[in-house]
C-alpha atoms as a printed R data frame, in Angstrom:
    type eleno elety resid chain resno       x      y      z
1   ATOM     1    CA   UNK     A     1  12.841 30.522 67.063
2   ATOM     2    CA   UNK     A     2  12.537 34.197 66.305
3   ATOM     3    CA   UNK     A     3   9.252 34.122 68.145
4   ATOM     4    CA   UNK     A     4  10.702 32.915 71.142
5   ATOM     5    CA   UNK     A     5  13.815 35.323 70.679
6   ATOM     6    CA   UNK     A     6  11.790 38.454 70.354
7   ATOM     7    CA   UNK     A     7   9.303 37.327 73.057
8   ATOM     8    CA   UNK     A     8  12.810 37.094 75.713
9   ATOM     9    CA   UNK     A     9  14.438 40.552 74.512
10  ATOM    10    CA   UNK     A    10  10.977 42.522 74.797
11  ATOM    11    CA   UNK     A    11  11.508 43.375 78.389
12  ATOM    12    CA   UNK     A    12  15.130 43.367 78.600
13  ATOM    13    CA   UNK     A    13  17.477 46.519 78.041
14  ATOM    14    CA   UNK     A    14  19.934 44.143 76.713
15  ATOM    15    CA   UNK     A    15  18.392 41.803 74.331
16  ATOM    16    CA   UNK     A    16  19.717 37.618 75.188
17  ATOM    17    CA   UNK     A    17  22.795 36.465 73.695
18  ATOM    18    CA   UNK     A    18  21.831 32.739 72.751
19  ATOM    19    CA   UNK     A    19  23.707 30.057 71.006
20  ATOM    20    CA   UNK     A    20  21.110 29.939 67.605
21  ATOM    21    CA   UNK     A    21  22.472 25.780 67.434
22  ATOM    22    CA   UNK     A    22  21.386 25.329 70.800
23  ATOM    23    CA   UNK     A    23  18.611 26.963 70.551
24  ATOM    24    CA   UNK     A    24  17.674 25.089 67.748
25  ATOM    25    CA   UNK     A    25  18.725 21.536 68.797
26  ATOM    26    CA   UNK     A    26  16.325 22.286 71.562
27  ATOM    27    CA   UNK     A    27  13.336 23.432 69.177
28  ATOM    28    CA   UNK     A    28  14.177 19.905 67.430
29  ATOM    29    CA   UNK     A    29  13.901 17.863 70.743
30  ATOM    30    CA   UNK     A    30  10.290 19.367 71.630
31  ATOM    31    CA   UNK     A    31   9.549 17.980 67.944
32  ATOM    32    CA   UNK     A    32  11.254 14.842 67.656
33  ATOM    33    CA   UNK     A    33  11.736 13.341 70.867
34  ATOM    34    CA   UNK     A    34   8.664 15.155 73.024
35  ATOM    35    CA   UNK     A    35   6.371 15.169 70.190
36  ATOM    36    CA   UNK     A    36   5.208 18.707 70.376
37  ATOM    37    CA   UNK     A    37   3.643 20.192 67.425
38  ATOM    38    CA   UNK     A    38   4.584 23.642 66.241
39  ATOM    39    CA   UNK     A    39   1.149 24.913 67.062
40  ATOM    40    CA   UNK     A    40   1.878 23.837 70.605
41  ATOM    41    CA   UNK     A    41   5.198 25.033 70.994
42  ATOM    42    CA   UNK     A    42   3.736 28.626 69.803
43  ATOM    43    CA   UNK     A    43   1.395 28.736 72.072
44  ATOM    44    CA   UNK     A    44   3.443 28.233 75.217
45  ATOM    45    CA   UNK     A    45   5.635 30.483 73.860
46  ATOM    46    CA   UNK     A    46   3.134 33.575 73.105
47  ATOM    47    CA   UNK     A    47   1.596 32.530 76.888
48  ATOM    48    CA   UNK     A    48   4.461 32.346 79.214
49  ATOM    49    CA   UNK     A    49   5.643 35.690 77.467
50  ATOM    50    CA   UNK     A    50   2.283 37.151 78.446
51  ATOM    51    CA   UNK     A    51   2.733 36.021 82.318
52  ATOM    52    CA   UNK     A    52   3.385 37.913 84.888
53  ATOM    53    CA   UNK     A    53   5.626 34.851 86.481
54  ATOM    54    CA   UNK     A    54   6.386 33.276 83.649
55  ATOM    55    CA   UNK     A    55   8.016 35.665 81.308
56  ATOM    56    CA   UNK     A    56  11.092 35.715 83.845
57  ATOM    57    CA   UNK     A    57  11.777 32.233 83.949
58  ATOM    58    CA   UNK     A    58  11.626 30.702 80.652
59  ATOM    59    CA   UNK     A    59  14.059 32.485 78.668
60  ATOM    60    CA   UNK     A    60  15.111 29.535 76.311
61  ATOM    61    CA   UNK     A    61  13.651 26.912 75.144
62  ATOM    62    CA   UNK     A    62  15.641 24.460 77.085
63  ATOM    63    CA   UNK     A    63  13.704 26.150 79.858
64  ATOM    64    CA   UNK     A    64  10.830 25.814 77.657
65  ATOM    65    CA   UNK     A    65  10.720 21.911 77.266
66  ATOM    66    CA   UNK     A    66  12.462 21.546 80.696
67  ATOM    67    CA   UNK     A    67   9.070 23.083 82.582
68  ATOM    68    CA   UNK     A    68   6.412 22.066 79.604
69  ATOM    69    CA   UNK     A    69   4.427 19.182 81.976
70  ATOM    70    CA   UNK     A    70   4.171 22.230 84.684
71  ATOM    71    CA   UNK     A    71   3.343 25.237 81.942
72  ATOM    72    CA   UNK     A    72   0.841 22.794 80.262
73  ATOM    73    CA   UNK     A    73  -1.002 21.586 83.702
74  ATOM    74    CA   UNK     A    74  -0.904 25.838 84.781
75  ATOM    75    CA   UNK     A    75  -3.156 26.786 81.024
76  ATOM    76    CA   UNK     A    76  -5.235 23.537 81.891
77  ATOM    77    CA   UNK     A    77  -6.287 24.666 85.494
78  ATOM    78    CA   UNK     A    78  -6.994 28.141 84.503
79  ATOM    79    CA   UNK     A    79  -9.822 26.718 82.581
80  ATOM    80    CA   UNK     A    80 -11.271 24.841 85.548
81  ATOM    81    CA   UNK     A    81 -14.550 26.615 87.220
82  ATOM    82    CA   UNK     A    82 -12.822 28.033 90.320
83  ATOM    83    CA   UNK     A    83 -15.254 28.307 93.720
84  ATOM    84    CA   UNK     A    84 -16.759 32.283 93.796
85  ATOM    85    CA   UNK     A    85 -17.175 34.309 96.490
86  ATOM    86    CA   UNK     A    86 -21.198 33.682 97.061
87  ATOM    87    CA   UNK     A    87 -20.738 30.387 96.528
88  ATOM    88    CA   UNK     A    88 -21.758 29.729 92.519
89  ATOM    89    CA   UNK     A    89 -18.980 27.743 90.184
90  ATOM    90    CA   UNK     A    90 -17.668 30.553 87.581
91  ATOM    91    CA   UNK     A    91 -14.580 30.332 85.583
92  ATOM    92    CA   UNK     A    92 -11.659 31.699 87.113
93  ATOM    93    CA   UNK     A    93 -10.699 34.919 85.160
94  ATOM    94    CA   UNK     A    94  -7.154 35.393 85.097
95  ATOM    95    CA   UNK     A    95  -5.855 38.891 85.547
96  ATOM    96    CA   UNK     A    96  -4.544 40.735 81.968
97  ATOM    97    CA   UNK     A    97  -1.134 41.519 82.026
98  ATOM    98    CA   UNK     A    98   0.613 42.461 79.023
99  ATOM    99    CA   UNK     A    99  -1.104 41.773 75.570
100 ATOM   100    CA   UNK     A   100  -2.542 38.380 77.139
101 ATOM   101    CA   UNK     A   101  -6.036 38.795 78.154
102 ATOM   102    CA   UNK     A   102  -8.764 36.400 79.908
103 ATOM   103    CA   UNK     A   103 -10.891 36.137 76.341
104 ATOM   104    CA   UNK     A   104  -7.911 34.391 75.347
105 ATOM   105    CA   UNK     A   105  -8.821 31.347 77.777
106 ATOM   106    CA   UNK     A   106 -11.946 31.061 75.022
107 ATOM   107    CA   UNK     A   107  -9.607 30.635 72.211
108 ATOM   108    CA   UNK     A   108  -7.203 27.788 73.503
109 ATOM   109    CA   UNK     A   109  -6.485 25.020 70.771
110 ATOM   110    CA   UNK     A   110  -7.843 21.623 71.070
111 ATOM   111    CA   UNK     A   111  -4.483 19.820 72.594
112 ATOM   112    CA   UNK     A   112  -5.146 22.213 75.410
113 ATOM   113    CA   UNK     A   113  -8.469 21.651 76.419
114 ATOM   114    CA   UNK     A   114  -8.863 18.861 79.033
């Protein structure tokens, strides 16, 4: 939780206020009900922070679990070889922003991986 805590406040003059029992209740949920592991829910976490679109949408983890399917399916495609300008199949290279670079499409964990 203070992952995703820190990973909200970074850009924000005025770090969240959030409800640590909500927040928490929702953590359980991705566990329990969705049957998320904590590697998983890490590693959405440390991504959307890193994106450019992301980063300004999910800023809970009721956010978090509420666009998972779509977040999941968006780190699955970026893997796919994407057409190139003279016609070859490369791997589409994702542009840095922030500490999240396109080596780290090398390093995604198994559950990931299509």
């Amino acid at each position: 939780m203070t992952e995703m805590v820190a990973a909200v406040s970074a850009d924000l003059e005025a770090p969240v206020k959030h409800n640590p029992t909500t927040w928490a209740n929702e953590f359980r949920l991705m566990r329990e009900r969705d049957g998320r592991s904590v590697e998983q829910i890490r590693y959405l976490i440390t991504w959307t922070a890193g994106h450019e679109f992301w980063s300004g949408v999910v800023l809970s983890p009721k956010k978090l679990r509420d666009k998972w399917d779509q977040l999941a399916k968006q780190v699955k495609q970026q893997r796919k070889p994407a057409a190139r300008q003279d016609g070859r199949l490369g791997f589409a290279q994702p542009k840095a922003t922030g500490t999240y670079t396109p080596t780290d499409m090398d390093n995604l964990p198994d559950w990931m991986r299509d």
